[in-house]
Every structure is written in C-alpha cells, then in structure tokens.
PDB file of C-alpha atoms and ligand atoms in Angstrom:
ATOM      1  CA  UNK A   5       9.984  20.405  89.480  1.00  0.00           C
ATOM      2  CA  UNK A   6      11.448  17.038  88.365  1.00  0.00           C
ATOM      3  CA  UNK A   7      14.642  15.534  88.652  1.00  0.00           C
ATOM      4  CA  UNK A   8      17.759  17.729  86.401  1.00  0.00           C
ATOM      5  CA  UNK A   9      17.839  16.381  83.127  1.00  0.00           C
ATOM      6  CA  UNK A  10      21.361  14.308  82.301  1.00  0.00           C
ATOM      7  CA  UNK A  11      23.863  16.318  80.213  1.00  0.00           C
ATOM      8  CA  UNK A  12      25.863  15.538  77.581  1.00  0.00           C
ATOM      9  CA  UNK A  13      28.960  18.104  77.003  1.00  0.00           C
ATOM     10  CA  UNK A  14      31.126  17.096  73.718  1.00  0.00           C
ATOM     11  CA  UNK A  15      34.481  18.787  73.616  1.00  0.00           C
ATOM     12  CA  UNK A  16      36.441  17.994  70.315  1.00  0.00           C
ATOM     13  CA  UNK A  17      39.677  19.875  69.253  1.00  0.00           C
ATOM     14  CA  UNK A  18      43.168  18.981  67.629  1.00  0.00           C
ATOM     15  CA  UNK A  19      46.244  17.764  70.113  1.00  0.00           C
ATOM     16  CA  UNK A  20      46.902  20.227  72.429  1.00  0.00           C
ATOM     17  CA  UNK A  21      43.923  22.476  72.081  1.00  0.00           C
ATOM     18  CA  UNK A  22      43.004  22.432  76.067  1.00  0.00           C
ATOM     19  CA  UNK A  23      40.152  19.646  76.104  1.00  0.00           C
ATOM     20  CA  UNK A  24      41.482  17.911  79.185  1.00  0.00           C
ATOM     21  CA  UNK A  25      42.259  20.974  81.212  1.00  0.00           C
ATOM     22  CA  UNK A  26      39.193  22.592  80.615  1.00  0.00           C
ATOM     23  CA  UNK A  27      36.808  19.252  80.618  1.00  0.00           C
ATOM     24  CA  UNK A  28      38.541  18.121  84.033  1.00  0.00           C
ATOM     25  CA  UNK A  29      37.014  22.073  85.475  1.00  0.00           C
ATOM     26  CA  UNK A  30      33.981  21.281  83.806  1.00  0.00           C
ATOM     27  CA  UNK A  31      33.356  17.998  85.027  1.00  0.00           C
ATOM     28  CA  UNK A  32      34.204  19.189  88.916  1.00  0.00           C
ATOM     29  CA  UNK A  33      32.160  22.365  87.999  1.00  0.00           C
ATOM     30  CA  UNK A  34      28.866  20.323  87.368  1.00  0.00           C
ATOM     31  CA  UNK A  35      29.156  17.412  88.862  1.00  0.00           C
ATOM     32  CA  UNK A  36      29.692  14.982  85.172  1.00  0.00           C
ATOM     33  CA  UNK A  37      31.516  11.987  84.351  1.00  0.00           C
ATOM     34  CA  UNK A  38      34.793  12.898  82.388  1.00  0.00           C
ATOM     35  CA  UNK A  39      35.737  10.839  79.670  1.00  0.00           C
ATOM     36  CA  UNK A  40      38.970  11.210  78.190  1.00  0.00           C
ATOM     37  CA  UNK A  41      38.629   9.172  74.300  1.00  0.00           C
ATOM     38  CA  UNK A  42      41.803  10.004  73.091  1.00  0.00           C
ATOM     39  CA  UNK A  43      42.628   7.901  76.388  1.00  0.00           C
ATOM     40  CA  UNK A  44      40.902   4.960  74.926  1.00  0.00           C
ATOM     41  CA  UNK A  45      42.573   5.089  71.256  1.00  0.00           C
ATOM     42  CA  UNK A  46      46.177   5.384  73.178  1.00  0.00           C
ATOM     43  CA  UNK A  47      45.479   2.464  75.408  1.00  0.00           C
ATOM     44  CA  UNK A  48      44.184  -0.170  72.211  1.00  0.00           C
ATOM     45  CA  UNK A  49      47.199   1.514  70.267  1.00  0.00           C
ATOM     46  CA  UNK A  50      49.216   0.453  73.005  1.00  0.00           C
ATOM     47  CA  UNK A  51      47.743  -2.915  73.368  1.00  0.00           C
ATOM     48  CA  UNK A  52      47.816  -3.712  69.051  1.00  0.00           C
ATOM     49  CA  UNK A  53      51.484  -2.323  69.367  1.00  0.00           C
ATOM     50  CA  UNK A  54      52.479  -4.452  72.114  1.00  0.00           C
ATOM     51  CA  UNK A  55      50.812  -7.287  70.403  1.00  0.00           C
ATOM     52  CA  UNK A  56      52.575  -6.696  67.270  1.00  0.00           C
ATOM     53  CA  UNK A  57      50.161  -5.744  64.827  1.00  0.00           C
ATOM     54  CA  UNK A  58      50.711  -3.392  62.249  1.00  0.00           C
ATOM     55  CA  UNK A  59      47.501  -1.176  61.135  1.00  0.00           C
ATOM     56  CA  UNK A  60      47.902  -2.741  57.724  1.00  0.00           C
ATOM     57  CA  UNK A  61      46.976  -6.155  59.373  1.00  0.00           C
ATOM     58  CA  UNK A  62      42.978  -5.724  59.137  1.00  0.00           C
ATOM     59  CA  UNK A  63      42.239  -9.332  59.952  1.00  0.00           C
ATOM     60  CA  UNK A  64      44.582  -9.301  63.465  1.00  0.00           C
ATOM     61  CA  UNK A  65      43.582  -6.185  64.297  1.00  0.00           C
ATOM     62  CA  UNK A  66      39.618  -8.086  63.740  1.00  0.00           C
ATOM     63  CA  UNK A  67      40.931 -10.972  65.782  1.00  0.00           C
ATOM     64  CA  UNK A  68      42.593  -8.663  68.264  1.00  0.00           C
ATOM     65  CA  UNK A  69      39.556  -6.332  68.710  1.00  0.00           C
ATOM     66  CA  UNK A  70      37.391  -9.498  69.372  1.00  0.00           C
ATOM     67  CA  UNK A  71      39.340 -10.819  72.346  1.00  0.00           C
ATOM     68  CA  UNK A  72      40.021  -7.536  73.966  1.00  0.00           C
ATOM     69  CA  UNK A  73      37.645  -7.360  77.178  1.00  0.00           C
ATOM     70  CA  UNK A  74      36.715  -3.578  77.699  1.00  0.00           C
ATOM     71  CA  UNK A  75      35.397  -2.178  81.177  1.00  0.00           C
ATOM     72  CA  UNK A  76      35.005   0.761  82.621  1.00  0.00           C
ATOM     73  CA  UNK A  77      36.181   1.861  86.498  1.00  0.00           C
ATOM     74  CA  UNK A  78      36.315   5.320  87.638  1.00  0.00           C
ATOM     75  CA  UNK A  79      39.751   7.413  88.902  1.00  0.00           C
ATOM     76  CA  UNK A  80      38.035  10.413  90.699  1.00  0.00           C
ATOM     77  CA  UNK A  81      35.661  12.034  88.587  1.00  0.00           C
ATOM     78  CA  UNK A  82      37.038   9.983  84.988  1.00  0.00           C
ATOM     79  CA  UNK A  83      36.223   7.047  83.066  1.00  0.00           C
ATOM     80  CA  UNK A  84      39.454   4.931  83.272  1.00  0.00           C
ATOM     81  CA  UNK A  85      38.935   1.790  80.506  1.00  0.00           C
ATOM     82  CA  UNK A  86      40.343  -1.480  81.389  1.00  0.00           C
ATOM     83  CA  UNK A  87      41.547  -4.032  78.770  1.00  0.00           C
ATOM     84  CA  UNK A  88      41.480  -7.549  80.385  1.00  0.00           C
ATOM     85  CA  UNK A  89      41.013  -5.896  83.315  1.00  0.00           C
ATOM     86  CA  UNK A  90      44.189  -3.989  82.857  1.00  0.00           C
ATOM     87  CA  UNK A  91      44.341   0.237  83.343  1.00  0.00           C
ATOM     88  CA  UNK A  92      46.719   1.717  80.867  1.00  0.00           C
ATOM     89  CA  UNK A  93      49.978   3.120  82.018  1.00  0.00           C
ATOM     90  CA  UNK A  94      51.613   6.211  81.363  1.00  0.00           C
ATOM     91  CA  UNK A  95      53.323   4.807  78.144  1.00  0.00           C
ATOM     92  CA  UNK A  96      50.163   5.662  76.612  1.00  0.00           C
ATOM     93  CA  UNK A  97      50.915   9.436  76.750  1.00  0.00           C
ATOM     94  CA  UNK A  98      54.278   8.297  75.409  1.00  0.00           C
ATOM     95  CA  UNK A  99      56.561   8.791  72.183  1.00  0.00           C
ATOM     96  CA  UNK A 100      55.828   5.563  70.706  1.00  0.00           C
ATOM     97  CA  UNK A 101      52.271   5.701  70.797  1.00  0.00           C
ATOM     98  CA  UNK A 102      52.202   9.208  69.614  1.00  0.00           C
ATOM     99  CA  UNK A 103      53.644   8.501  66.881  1.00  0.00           C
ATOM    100  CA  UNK A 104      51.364   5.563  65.998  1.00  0.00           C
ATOM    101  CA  UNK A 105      48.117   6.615  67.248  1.00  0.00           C
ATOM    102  CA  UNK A 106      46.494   8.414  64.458  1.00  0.00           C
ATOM    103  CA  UNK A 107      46.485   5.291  62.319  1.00  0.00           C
ATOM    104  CA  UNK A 108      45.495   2.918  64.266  1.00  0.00           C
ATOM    105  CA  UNK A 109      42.507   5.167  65.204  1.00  0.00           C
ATOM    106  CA  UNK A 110      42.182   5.723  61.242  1.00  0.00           C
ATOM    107  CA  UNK A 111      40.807   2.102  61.010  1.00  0.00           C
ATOM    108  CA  UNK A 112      37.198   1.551  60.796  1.00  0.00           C
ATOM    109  CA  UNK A 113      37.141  -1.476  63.150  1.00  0.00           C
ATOM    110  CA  UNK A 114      38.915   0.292  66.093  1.00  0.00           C
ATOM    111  CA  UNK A 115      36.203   3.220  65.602  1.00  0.00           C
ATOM    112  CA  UNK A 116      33.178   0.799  65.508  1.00  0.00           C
ATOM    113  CA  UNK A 117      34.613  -0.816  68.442  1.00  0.00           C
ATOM    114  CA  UNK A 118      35.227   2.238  70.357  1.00  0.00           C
ATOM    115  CA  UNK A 119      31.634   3.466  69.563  1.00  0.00           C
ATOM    116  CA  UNK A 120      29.586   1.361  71.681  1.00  0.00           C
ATOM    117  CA  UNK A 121      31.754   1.846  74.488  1.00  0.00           C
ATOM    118  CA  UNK A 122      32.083   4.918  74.336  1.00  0.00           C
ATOM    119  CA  UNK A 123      28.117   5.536  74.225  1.00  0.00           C
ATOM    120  CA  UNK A 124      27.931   2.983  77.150  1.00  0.00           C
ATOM    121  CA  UNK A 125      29.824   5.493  79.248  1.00  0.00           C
ATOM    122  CA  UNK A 126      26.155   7.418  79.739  1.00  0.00           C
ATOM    123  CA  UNK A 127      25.332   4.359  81.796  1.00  0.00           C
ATOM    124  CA  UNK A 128      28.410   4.288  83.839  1.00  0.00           C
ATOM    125  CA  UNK A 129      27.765   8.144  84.762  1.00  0.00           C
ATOM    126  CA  UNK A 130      23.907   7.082  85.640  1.00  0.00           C
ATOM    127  CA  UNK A 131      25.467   4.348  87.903  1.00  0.00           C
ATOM    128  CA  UNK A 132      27.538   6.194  89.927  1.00  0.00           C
ATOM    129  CA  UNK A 133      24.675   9.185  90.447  1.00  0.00           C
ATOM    130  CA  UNK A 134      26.361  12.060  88.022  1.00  0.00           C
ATOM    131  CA  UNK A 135      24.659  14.670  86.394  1.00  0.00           C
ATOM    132  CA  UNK A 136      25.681  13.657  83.303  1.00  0.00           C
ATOM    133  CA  UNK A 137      29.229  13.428  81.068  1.00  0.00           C
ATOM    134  CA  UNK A 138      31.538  15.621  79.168  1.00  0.00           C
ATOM    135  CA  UNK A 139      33.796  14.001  76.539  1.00  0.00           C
ATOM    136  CA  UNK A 140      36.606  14.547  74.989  1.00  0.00           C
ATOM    137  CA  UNK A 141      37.700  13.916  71.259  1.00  0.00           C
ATOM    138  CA  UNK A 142      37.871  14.271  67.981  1.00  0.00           C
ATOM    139  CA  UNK A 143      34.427  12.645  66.619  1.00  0.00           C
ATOM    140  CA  UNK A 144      32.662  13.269  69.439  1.00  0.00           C
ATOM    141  CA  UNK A 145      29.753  16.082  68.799  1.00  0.00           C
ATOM    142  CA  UNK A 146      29.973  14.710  65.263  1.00  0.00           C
ATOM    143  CA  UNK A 147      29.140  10.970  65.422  1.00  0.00           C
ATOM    144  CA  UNK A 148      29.566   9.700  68.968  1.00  0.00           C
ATOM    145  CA  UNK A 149      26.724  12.346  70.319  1.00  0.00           C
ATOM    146  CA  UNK A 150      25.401  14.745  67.481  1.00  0.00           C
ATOM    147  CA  UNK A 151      22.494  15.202  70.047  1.00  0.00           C
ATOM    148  CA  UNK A 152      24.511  16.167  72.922  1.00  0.00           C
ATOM    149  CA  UNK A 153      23.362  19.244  74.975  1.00  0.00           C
ATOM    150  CA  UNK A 154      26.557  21.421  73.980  1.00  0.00           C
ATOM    151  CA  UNK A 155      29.326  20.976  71.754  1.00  0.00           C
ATOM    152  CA  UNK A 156      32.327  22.564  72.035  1.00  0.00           C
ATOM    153  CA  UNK A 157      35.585  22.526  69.021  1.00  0.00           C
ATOM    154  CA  UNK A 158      38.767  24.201  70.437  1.00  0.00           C
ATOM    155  CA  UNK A 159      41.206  25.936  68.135  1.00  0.00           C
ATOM    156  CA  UNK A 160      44.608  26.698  68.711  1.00  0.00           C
ATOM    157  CA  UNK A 161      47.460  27.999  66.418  1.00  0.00           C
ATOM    158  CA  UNK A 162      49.591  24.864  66.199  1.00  0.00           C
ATOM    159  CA  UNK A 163      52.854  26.751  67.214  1.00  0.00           C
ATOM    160  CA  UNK A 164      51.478  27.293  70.891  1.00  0.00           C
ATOM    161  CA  UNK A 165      49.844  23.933  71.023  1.00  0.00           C
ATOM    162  CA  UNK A 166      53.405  22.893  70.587  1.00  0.00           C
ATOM    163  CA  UNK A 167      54.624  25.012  73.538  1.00  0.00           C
ATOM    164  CA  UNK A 168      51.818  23.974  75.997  1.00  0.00           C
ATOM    165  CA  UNK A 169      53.211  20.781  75.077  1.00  0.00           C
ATOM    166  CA  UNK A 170      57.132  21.604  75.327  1.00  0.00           C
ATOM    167  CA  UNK A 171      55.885  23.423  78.811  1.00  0.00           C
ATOM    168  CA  UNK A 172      54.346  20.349  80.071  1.00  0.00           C
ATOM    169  CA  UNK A 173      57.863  18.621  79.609  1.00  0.00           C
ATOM    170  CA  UNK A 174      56.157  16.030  76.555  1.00  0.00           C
ATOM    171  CA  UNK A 175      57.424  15.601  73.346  1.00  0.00           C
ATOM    172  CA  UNK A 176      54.502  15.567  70.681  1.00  0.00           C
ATOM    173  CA  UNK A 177      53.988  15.572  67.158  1.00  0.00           C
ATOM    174  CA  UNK A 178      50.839  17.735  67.637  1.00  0.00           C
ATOM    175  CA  UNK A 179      50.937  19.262  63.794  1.00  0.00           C
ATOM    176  CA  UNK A 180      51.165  15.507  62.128  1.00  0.00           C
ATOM    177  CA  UNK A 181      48.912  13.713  64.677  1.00  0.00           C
ATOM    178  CA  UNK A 182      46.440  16.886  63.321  1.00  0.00           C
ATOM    179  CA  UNK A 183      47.234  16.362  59.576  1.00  0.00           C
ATOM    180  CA  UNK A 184      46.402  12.768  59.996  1.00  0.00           C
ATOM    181  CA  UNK A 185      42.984  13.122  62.069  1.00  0.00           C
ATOM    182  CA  UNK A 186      41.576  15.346  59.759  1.00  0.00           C
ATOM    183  CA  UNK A 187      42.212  13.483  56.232  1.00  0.00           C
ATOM    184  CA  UNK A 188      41.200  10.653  57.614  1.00  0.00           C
ATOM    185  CA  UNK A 189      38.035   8.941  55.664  1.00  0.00           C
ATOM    186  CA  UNK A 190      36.196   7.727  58.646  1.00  0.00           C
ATOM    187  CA  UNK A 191      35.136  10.614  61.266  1.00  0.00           C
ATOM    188  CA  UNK A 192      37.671  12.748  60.695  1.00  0.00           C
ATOM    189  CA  UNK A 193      38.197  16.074  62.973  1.00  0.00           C
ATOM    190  CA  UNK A 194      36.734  18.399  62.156  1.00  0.00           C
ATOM    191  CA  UNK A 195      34.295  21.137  63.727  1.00  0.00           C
ATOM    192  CA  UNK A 196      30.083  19.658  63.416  1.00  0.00           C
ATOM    193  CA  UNK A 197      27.797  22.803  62.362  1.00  0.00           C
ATOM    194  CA  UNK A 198      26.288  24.173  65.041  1.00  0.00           C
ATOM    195  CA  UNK A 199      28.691  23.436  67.865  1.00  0.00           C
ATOM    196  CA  UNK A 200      30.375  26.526  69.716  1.00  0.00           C
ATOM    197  CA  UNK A 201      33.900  27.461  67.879  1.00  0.00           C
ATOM    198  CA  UNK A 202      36.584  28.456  70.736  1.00  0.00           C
ATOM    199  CA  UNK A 203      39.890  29.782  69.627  1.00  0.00           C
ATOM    200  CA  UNK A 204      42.082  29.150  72.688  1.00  0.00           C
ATOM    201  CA  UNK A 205      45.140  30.744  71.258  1.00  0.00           C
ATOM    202  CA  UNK A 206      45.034  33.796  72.963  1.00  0.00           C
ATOM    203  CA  UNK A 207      43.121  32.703  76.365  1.00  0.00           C
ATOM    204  CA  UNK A 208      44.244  31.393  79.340  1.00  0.00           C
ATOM    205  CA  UNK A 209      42.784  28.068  80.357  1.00  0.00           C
ATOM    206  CA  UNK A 210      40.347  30.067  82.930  1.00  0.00           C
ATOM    207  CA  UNK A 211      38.956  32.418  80.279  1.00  0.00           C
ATOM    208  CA  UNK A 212      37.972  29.277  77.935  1.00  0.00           C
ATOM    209  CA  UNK A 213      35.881  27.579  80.770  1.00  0.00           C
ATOM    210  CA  UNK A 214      34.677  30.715  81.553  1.00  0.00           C
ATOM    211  CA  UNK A 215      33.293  31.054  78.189  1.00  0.00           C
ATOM    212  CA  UNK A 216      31.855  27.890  78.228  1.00  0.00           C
ATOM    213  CA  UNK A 217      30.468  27.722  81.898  1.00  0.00           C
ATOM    214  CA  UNK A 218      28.554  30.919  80.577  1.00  0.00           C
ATOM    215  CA  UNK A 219      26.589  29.492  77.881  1.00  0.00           C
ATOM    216  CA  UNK A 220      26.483  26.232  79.583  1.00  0.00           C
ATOM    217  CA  UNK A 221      24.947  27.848  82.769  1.00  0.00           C
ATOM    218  CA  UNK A 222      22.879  29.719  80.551  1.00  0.00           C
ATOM    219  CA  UNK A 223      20.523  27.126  79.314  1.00  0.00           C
ATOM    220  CA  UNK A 224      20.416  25.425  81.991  1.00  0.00           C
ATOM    221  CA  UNK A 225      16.837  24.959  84.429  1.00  0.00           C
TER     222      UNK A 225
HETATM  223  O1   DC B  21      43.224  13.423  72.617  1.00  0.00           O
HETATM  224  P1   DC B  21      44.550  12.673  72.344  1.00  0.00           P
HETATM  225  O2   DC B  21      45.561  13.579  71.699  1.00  0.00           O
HETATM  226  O3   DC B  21      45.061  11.963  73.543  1.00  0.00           O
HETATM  227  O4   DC B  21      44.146  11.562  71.264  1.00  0.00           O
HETATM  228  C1   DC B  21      45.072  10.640  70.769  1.00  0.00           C
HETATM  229  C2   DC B  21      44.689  10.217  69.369  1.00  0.00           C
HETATM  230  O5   DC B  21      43.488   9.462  69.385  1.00  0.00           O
HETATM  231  C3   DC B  21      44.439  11.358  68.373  1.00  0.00           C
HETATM  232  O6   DC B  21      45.618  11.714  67.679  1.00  0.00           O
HETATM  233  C4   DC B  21      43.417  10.783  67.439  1.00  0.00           C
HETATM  234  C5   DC B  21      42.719   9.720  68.242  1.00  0.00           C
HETATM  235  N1   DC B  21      41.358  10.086  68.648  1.00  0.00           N
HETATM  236  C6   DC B  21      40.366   9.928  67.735  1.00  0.00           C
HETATM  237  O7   DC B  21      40.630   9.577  66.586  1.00  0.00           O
HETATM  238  N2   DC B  21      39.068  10.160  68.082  1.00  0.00           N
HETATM  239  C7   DC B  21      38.760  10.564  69.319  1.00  0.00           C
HETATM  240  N3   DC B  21      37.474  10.769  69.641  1.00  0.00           N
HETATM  241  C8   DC B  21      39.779  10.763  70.273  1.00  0.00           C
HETATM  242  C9   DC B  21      41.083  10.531  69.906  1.00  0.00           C
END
C-alpha cells in the first residue's frame, strides 16, 4: 500500500453557519491543515481600511495589493497569514471590519490576489507533514478547489446564526454580510452542485461533524 493520498475538505456556508467550529474538529480529527479564508479577507480589509482606501478606489487598492507581502506561519493546527510579516489582531473579528468586509472582498483584484495564496496553502500543509487541508469560505468548493475530495455548504436559518453570534458575546451583521456575498458578480456564495448540503439549524455542532466524519470516513482507503 502507498503513502495516504492528500485531502482536500472545502467547507463553504454564510456567517455564522458553523464552518470554524466544525473545520477546527475536522482538522484535529484527521490530521489537516485548517485554513480559515474569511480570516484572510478580514485581515486585507483591515489593512486597505487602515490604509485609507475606499473599495471604490480600484487603482489604490491595485497599488495596495502589489506592495502587500503575504506569508503563511502556522498557530496550532491553522494557517495564520502575515502581511509584512504582520499576524492580524483581533480587530479583524471586529465591528468595523464587519461592516466593511463584504465589499472589499466583492472586488475582483482582492479575489485574484487571494487565489494564489490561498491554493499555495496545499504546499504549506505538505511542508509541515499533514494529511492534507480543510478550508473554509465562501468560494471555496466552487472556484478555489472544484476538485477537492469533499465539499461541504452549511445552512442555517439566519435568526439562529444571529444567536450563535449574540451567544458568543459578538455583534454581527450576519443577514447583510449574507445579502452581499451572494449578489456579488464575482464568486458569489452560493452552494457548487454536487457538494454535500448540511442544514445546521437544528443540530448541535457534534451532530454536523458527525455527519460529515461519516461520509468523509467513508471513502476513505
Ligand atoms: O467567514 P467570515 O465570516 O469570517 O468571512 C468574512 C467575509 O469574507 C465574508 O463576509 C465574505 C468574505 N469571504 C469571501 O468572500 N470568500 C471567502 N472564501 C471567505 C470569506
């Protein structure tokens, strides 16, 4: 018998639909890389906002883009992107970049930046000896890995993504950050045919990875 093959788990979902919880479990369960991409859109959000530049500005945001060093270093089992060599803070989970994140990651140029690094995160996983990745997003079984092993989309009635939000003491515009994401003309939410549909509204965190660790265990080698 060879080597395992290296996985590729893509977990997309509105705000608040349970990607990190259950991707985190998923990641310890089988030994992958976990990359959190709505970390990445918070943290250049952050950085254009600090900076200044209003999503209307296409040519700074260009400039910007260009001059922003990305790397890669790991916090326990997740991909933690550095900008300049910087990690983000915790202002990226804040109000402010709530509220502007969905258009910034509307633009075209932020996506095509974020794609290659985001891809390149296979080779970070390879380097430090995992079995392979699971990433969370939006786009992700849709354009960043059509190919990947599974996909997973999580549902979740917006009125008790609110409260898992409300419960974990953050204030979030979950609905409008949704309404935004999914009208948006380049990769916009939404869930790829063929990837496995999970409504989370009625299951507790341990019942949705258990739904998933069964059908990922059960194509396994
Ligand atoms: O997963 P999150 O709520 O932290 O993501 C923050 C924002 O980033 C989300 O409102 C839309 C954007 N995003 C995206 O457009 N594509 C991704 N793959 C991940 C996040």
């Amino acid at each position: 018998m060879g080597p395992s093959p290296f996985i590729i788990i893509a977990i997309d979902g509105g705000a608040a639909s349970g990607k990190s919880s259950s991707s985190k479990i998923l990641a310890d369960r089988f030994n992958l890389l976990h990359v959190d991409t709505g970390s990445f859109y918070r943290h250049i959000t952050y950085e254009l906002l600090r900076r200044k530049i209003s999503p209307a500005d296409h040519s700074a945001i260009i400039a910007a883009l260009a001059e922003m060093k990305f790397a890669t270093r790991l916090n326990g089992r997740s991909a933690e992107m550095l900008i300049g060599g910087q990690p983000a803070g915790d202002e990226i989970r804040g109000q402010h970049v709530n509220d502007h994140v969905s258009h910034y990651a509307a633009l075209p140029e932020v996506r095509t930046t974020l794609l290659g690094y985001q891809r390149g995160q296979v080779a970070v996983a390879r380097q430090h000896a995992f079995r392979g990745l699971v990433m969370e997003g939006r786009d992700i079984g849709s354009v960043i890995f059509p190919e990947a092993n599974f996909r997973f989309f999580l549902h979740a009635d917006p009125t008790e993504r609110a409260r898992r939000r409300e419960n974990e003491g953050r204030q979030d515009s979950v609905a409008e950050r949704d309404r935004l994401d999914s009208s948006r003309k380049t990769s916009p939410l939404h869930c790829p045919p063929g990837a496995v549909n999970i409504d989370s509204t009625f299951l507790s965190l341990d019942q949705v990875v258990g739904q998933m660790t069964t059908f990922i265990a059960a194509k396994l080698p």
